[in-house]
Coordinates of C-alpha atoms in Angstrom, one line a residue:
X27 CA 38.3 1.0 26.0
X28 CA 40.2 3.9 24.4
X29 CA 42.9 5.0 24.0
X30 CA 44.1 8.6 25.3
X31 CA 47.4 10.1 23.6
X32 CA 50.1 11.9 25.5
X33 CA 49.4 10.2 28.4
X34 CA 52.3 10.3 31.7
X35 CA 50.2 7.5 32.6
X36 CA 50.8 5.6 29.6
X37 CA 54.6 6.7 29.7
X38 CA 55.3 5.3 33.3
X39 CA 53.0 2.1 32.0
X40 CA 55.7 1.1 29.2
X41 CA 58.5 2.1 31.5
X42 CA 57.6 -0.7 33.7
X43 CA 56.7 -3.2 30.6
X44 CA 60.5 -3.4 29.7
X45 CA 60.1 -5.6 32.3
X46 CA 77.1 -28.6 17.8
X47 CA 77.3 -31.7 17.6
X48 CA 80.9 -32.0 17.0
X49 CA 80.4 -35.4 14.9
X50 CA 79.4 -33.4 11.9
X51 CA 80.9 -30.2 13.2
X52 CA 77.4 -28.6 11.9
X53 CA 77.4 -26.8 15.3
X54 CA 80.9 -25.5 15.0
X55 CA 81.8 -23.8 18.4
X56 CA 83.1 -20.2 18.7
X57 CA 86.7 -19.3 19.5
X58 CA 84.9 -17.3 23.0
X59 CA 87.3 -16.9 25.6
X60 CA 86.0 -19.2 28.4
X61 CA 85.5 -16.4 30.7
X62 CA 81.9 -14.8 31.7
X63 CA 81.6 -11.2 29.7
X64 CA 81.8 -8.2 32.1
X65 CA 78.1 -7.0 32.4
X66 CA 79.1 -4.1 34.0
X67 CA 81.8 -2.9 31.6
X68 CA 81.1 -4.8 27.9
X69 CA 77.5 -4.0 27.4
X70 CA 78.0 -0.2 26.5
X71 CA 80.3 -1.0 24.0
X72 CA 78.3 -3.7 22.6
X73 CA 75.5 -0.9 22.2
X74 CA 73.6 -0.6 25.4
X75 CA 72.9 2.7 26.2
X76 CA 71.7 2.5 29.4
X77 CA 69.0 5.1 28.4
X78 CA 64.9 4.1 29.8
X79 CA 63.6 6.8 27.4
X80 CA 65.4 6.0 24.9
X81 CA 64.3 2.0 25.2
X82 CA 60.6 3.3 25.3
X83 CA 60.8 5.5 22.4
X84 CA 62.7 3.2 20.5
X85 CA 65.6 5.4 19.7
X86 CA 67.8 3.1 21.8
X87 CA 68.8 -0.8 21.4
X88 CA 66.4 -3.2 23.4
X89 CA 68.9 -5.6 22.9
X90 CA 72.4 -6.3 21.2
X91 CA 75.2 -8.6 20.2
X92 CA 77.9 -9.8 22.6
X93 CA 81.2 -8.3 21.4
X94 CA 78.9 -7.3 18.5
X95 CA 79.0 -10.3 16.5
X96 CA 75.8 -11.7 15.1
X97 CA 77.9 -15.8 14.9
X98 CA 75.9 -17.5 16.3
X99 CA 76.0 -19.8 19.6
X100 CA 75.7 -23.3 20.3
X101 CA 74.5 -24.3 23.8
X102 CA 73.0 -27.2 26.0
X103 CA 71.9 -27.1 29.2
X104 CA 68.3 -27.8 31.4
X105 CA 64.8 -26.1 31.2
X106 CA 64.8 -24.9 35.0
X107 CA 61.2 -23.2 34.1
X108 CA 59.7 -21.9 31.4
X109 CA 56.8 -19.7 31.0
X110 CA 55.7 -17.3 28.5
X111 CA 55.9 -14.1 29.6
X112 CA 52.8 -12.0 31.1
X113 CA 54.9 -8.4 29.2
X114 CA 56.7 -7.6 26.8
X115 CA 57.2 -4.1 25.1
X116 CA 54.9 -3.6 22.2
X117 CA 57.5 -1.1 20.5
X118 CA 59.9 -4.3 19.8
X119 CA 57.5 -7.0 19.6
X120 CA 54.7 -8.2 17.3
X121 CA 54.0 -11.2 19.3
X122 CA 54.6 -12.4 23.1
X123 CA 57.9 -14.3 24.1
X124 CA 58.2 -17.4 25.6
X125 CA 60.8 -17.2 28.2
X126 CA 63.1 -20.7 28.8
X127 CA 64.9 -20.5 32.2
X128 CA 67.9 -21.9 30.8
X129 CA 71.3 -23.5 32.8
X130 CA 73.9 -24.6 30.5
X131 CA 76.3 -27.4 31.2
X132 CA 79.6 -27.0 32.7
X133 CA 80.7 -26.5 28.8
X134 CA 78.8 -23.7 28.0
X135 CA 78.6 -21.6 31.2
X136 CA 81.1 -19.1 30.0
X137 CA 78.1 -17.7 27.9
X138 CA 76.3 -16.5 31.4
X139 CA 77.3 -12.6 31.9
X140 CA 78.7 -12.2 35.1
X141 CA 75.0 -10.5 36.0
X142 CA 73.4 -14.3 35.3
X143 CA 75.6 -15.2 38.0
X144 CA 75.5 -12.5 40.3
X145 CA 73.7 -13.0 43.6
X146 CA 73.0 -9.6 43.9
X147 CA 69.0 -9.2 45.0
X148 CA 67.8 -8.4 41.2
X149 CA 67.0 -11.4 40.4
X150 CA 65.2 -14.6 41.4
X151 CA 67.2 -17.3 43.5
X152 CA 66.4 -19.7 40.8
X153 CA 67.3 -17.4 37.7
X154 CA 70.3 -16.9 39.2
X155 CA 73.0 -19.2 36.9
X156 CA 70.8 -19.2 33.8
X157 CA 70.4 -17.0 30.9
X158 CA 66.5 -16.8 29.4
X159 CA 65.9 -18.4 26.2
X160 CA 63.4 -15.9 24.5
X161 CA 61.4 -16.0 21.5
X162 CA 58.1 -15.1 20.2
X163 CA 55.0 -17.4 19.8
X164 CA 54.4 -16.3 16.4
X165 CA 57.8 -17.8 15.8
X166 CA 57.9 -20.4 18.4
X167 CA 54.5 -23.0 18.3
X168 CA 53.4 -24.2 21.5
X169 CA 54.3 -28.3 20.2
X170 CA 57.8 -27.1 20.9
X171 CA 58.1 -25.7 24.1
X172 CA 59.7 -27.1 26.9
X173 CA 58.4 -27.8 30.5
X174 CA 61.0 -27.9 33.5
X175 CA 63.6 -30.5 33.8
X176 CA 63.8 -31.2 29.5
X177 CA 67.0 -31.5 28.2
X178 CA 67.7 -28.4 25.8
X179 CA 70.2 -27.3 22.5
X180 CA 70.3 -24.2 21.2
X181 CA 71.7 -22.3 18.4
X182 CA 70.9 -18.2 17.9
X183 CA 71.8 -14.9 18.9
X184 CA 73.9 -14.3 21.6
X185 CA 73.4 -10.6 22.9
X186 CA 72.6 -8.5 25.9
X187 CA 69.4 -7.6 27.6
X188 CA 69.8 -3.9 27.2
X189 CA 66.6 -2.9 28.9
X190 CA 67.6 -4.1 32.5
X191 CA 71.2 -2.9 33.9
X192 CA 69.7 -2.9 37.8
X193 CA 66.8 -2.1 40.1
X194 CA 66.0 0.8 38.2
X195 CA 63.3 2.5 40.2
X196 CA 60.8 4.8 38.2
X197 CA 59.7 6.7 40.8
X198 CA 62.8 8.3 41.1
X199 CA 63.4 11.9 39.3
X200 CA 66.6 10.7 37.3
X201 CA 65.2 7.4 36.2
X202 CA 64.6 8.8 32.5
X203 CA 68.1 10.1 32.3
X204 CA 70.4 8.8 30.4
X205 CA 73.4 6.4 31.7
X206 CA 73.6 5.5 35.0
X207 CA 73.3 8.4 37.8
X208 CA 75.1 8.8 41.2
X209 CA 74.5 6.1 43.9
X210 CA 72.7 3.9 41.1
X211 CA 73.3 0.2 41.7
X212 CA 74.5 -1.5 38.2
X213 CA 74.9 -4.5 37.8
X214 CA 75.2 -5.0 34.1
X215 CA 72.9 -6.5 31.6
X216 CA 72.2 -10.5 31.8
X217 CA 72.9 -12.1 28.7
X218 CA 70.1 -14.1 26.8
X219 CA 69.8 -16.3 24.0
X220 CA 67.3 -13.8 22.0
X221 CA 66.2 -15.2 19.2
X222 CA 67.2 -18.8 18.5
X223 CA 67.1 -20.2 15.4
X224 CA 67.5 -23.9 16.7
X225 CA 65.5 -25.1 19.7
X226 CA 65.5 -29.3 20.4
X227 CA 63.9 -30.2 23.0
X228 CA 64.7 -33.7 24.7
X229 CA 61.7 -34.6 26.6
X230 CA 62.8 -35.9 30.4
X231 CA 59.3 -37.3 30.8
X232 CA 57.6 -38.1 27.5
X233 CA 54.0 -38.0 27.9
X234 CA 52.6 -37.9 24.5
X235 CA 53.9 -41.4 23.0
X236 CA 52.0 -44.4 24.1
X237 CA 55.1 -46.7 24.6
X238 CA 57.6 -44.1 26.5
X239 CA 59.8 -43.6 23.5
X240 CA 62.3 -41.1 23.5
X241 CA 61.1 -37.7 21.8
X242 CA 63.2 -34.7 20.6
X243 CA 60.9 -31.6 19.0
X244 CA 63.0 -30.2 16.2
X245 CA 62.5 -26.5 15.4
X246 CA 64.8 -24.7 13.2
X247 CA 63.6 -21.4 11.9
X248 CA 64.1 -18.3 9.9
X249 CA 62.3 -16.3 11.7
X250 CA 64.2 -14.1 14.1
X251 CA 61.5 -11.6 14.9
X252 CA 62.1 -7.6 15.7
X253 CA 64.8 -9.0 17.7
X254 CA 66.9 -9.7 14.8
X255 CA 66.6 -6.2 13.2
X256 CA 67.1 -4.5 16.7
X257 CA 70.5 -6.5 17.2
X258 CA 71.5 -6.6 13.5
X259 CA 70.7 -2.3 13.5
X260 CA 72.4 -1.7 16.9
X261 CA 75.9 -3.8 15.7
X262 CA 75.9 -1.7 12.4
X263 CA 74.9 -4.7 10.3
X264 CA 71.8 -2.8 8.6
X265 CA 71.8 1.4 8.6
X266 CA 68.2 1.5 7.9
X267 CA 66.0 2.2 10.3
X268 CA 64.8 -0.9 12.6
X269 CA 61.5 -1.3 11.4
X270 CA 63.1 -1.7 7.8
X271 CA 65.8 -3.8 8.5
X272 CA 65.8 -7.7 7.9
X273 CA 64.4 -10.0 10.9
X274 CA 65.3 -13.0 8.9
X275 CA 67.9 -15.4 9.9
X276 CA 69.8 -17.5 7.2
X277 CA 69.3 -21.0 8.4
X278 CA 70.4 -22.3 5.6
X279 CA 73.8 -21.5 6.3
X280 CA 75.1 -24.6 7.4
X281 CA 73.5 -28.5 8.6
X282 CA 72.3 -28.9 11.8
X283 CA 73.4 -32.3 13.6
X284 CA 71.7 -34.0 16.3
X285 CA 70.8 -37.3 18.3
X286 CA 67.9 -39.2 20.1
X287 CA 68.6 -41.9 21.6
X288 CA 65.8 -44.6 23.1
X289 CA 65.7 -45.6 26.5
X290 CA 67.0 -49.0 27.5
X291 CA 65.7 -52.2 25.9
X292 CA 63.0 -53.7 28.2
X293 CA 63.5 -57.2 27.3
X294 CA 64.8 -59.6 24.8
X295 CA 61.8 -59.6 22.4
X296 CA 61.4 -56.0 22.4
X297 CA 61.9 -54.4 19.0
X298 CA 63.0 -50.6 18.1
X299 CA 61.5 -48.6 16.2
X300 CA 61.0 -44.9 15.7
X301 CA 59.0 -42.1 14.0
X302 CA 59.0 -38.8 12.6
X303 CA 55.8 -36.2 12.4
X304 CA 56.3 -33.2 10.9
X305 CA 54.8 -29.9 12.5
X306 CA 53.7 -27.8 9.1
X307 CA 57.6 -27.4 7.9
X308 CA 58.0 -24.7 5.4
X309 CA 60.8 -24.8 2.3
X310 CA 62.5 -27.4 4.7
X311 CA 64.8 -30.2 3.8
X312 CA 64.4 -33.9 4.3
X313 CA 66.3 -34.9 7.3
X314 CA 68.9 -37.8 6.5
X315 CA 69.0 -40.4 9.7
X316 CA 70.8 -43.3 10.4
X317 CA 70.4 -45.7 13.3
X318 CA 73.2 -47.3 15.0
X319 CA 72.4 -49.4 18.1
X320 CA 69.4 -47.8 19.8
X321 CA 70.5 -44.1 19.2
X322 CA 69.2 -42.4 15.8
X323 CA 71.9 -39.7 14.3
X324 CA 70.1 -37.1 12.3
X325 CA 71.4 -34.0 10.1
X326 CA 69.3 -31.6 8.5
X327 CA 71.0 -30.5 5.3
X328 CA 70.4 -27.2 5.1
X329 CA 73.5 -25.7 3.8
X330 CA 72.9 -24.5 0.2
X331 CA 68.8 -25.2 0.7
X332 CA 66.7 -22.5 -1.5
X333 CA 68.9 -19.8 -1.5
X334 CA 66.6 -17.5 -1.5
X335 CA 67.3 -14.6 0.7
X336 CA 63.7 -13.5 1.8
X337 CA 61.9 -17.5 1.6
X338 CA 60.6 -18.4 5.0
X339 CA 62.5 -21.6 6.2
X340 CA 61.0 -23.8 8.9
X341 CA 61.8 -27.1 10.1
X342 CA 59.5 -28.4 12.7
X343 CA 59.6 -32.4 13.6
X344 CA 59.2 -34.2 16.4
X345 CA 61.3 -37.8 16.5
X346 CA 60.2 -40.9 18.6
X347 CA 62.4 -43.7 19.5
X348 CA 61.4 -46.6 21.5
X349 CA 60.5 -50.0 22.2
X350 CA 57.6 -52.3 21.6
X351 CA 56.1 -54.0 24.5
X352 CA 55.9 -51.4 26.9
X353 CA 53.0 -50.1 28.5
X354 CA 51.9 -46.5 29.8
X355 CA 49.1 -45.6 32.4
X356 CA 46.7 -43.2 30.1
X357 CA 45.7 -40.3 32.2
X358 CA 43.5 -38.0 30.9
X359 CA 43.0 -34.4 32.0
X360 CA 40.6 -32.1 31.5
X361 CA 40.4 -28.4 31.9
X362 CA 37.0 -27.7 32.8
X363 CA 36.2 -24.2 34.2
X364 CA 38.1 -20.5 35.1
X365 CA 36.6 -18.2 37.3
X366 CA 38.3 -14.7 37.2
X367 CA 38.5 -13.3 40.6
X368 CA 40.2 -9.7 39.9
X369 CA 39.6 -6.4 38.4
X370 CA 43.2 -5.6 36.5
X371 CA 41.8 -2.4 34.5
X372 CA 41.2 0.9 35.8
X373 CA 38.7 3.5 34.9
X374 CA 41.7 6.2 36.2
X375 CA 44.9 5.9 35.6
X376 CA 46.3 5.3 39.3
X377 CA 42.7 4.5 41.2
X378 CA 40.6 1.8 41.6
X379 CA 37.1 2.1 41.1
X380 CA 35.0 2.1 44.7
X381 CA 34.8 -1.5 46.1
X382 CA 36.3 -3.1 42.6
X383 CA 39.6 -4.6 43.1
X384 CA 42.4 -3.3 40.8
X385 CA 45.9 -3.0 41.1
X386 CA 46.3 0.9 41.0
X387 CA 49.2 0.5 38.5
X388 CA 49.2 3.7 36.6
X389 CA 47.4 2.5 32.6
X390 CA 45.3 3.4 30.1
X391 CA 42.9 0.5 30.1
X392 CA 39.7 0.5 30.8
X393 CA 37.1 -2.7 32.7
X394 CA 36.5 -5.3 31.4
X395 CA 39.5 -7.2 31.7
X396 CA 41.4 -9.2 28.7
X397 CA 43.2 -12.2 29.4
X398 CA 45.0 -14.9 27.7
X399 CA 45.3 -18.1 30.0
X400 CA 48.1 -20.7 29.5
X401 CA 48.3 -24.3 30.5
X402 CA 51.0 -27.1 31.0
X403 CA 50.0 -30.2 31.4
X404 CA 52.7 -32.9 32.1
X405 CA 54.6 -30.7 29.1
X406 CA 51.9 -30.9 26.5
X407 CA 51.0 -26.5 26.5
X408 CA 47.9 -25.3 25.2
X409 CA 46.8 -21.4 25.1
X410 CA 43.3 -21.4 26.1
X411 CA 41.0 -20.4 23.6
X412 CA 37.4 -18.7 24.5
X413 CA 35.6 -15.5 23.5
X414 CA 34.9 -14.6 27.2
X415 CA 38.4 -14.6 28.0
X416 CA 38.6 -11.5 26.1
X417 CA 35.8 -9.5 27.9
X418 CA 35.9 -10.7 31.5
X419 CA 35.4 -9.2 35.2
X420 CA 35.7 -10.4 38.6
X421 CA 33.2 -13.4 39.1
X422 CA 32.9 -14.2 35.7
X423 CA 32.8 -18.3 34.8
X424 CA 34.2 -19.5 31.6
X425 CA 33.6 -23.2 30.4
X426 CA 36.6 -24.9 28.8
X427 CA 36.7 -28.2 27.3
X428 CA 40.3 -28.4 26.9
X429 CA 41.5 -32.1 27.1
X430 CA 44.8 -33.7 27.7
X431 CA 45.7 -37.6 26.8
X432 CA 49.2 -38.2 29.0
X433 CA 50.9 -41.3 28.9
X434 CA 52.8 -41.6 31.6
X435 CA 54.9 -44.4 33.4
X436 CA 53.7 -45.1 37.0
X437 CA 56.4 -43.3 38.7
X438 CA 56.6 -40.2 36.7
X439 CA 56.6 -36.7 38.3
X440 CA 54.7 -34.4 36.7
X441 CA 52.8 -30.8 36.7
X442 CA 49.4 -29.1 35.8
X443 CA 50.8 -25.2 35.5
X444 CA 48.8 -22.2 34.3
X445 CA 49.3 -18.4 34.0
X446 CA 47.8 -15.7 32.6
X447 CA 48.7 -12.8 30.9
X448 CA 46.7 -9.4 30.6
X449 CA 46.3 -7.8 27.2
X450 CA 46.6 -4.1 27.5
X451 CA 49.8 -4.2 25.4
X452 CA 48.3 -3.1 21.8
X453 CA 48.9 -4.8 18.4
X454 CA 50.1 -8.3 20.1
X455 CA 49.6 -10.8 17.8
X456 CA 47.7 -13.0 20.8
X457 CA 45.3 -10.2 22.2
X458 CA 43.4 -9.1 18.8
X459 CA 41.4 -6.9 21.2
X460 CA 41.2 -4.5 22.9
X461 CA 43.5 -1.3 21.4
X462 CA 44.4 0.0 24.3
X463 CA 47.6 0.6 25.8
X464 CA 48.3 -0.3 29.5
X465 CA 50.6 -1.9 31.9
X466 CA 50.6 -5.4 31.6
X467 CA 49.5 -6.7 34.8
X468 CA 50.9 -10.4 35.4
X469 CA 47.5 -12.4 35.6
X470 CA 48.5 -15.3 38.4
X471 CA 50.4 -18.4 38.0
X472 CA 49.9 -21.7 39.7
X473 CA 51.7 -25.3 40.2
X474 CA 50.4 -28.7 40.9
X475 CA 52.8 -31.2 41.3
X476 CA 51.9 -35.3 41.1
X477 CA 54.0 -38.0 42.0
X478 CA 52.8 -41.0 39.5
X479 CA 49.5 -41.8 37.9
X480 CA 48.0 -43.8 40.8
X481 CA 45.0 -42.4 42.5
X482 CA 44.2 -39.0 41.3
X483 CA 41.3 -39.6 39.9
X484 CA 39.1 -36.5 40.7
X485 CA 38.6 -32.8 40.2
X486 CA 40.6 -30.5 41.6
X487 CA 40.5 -26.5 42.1
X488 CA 43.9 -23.7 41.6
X489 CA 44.0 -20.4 42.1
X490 CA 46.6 -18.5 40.0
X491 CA 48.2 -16.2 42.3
X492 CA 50.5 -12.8 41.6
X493 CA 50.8 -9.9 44.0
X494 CA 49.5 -7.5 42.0
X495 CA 46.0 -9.3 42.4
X496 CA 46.6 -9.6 45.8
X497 CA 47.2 -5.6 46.6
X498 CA 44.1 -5.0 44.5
X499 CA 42.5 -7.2 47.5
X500 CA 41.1 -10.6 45.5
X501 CA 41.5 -14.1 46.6
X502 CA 44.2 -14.4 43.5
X503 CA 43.7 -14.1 39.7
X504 CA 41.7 -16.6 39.0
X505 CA 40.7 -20.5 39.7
X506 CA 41.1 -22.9 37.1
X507 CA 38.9 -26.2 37.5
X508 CA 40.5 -30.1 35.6
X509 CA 39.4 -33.1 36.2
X510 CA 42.2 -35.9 36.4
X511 CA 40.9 -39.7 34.4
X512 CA 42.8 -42.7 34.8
X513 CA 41.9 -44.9 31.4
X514 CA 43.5 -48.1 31.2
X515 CA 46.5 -48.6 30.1
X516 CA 47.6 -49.2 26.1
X517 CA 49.8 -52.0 24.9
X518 CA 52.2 -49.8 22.9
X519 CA 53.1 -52.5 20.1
X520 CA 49.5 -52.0 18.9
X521 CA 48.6 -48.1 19.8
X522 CA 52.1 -47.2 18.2
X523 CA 52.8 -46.8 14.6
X524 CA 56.3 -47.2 14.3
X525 CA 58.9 -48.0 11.3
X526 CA 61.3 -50.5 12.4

């Protein structure tokens, strides 16, 4: 699995990998205009060059600040999907994102570039009125992310997505020039929340509290990645070179505000009650609640906290607010077996082996395959951890074990999701082997969608599909193998451990 320098193999490869609460006026809102920023005609003077060499040698911005200003932006909106990424560009990243398909409220739209809602045919139908919400998992734990249809508030850096201006196509001669060439379709850069430094999460369907409590997952970080130093370098905030400048993120700027409220009271006799459980919170303060009726008002008094310029600061909670005497139906799921079904490495860049199926993408990456497989079940994510998953070919079986406890009312809609991720980018913080250095090729994603909890006892069989896998002639990606329990059901006021 080597590597082979000066590649045009590996070249082409990377090209294609670019692939406030206003009751404590902690979350103070910018004075932006509220109109959508010109993508076509803002983004160059932000800093966006425009340039695909440039993005792959790093000489040029992958991203940078709207209007250049690094203030940042307070948002809410809906989750319409999220999924970590299956590539991102090594040269900017030490770690994965996780992308959030985000669609603000009616009082945040103005953020969305006039490329987010463009319904020009470079995007998805369903990206299309969003902004993504990326991050990367060494910043962002898996406890925290959101599934689809989760309430979500933001607060980070609002910039442009310099590395996509159009349906660039590679293949053509003047794709490595500079700026945009004749007849070139542009449609401007989307803009993106890129990093946060806030993410809350309001759960639409709870599933890990055994009463159906309300729960909010709290993140607030100093950590803002490569990201920051690319957007801080290409606004003229730092003059050092990238790798040199800051990526942290002064969190500890101001409070953060926020509110989780319980759903309504079942009966008289119910009681409320809530809890807190911290997620490994680093140089973090104490978060001062108060309860008034069934809604809990929280601020997390950061302003002044350690001010230290280089500490790491992390706040990670998760709040729970609910009633006694309620009951859940305990499902519990288990991931039992993956079979991977297709050759994504090449023995030549731009051939497949005889009677192997590959994809042909042009890459550096040699058989066996490395993987990493995700799962979301009912919104609880795990990354699935096994050896073999590193060192796999078409036909092997890996055995999981991975269990899921859901608590989940009897009319709850809900999903079983995985997707998986090849591993050719080197020095990713989620692919310690191999080194090599490839296209990315997007390892298959699948849905399962269950009305209630009532009779699905059983196993069940998906196959992770992407077209990729299907050129290279497999079935899909691979088949992932759960079996679905239905336990009895928990009276909350003794499973819960609550403070009333």
């Amino acid at each position: 699995m080597g590597y082979r320098s000066g590649s045009v193999a590996l070249v082409v490869a990377l090209a294609l990998s670019f692939n406030p609460s206003p009751s404590t006026g902690s979350q103070r809102h910018h004075s932006t205009p509220r109109k959508h920023p010109n993508s076509i005609d803002r983004p160059p003077k932000d800093g966006c060059e425009r340039d695909p060499g440039g993005l792959i040698a790093g000489t040029s911005p992958q991203w940078a600040y709207v209007h250049r200003s690094r203030t940042p932006r307070y948002l809410r909106g809906k989750a319409v999907e999220a999924r970590p990424t299956y590539t991102d560009l090594f040269r900017a990243h030490d770690s994965y994102d996780m992308n959030i398909f985000f669609r603000p409220t009616r009082r945040y739209r103005h953020y969305l570039g006039t490329a987010n809602i463009s319904k020009a045919q470079t995007q998805d139908k369903d990206e299309q009125g969003t902004m993504e919400v990326e991050w990367e998992q060494r910043a962002y734990p898996l406890w925290a992310w959101p599934t689809q249809g989760d309430r979500v508030e933001l607060m980070g850096s609002w910039i442009w997505d310099c590395g996509h201006w159009g349906p660039q196509d590679f293949n053509d001669p003047n794709y490595f020039a500079p700026g945009t060439q004749p007849g070139e379709t542009v449609t401007g850069e989307r803009t993106e929340i890129h990093s946060p430094r806030m993410v809350i999460v309001h759960r639409k369907q709870p599933s890990i509290p055994h009463d159906g409590a309300a729960q909010a997952d709290v993140l607030i970080s100093s950590q803002g990645t490569f990201a920051r130093a690319v957007q801080n370098h290409a606004a003229g905030f730092c003059t050092k070179p990238e790798d040199v400048c800051s990526q942290r993120v002064p969190v500890n700027d101001r409070n953060y505000s926020f509110k989780v409220t319980a759903p309504p009271r079942p009966s008289r006799s119910a009681t409320l009650h809530y809890r807190v459980v911290d997620h490994h919170s680093v140089h973090a303060p104490d978060p001062r609640i108060t309860r008034r009726g069934r809604t809990l008002h929280v601020v997390v008094p950061f302003k002044g906290f350690h001010r230290s310029k280089k500490q790491r600061m992390v706040f990670a909670k998760s709040f729970y607010v609910g009633w006694s005497r309620q009951r859940r139906d305990h499902l519990r799921i288990k991931i039992t077996r993956l079979e991977w079904l297709a050759e994504l490495d090449t023995t030549n860049p731009g051939q497949c082996p005889p009677n192997e199926p590959c994809t042909g993408e042009p890459q550096d990456s040699q058989p066996p395959d490395e993987v990493n497989v995700y799962v979301d079940v009912a919104g609880q994510w795990a990354m699935l951890k096994a050896p073999e998953l590193l060192s796999i070919a078409p036909g092997d079986v890996v055995h999981i074990g991975k269990r899921f406890d859901a608590w989940l009312p009897r009319d709850a809609f809900w999903r079983v999701m995985a997707r998986g991720r090849e591993c050719d980018q080197p020095q990713m913080r989620e692919c310690p082997v191999p080194q090599e250095a490839g296209l990315n090729d997007d390892g298959g994603v699948f849905e399962d969608f269950y009305p209630g909890t009532q009779g699905l006892t059983g196993t069940y069989t998906s196959t992770a599909m992407a077209q990729g896998c299907l050129d290279a002639g497999a079935e899909g990606c691979f088949r992932l193998t759960y079996k679905i329990d239905l336990l009895r059901d928990v009276p909350t006021s003794k499973a819960a451990r609550a403070r009333s």
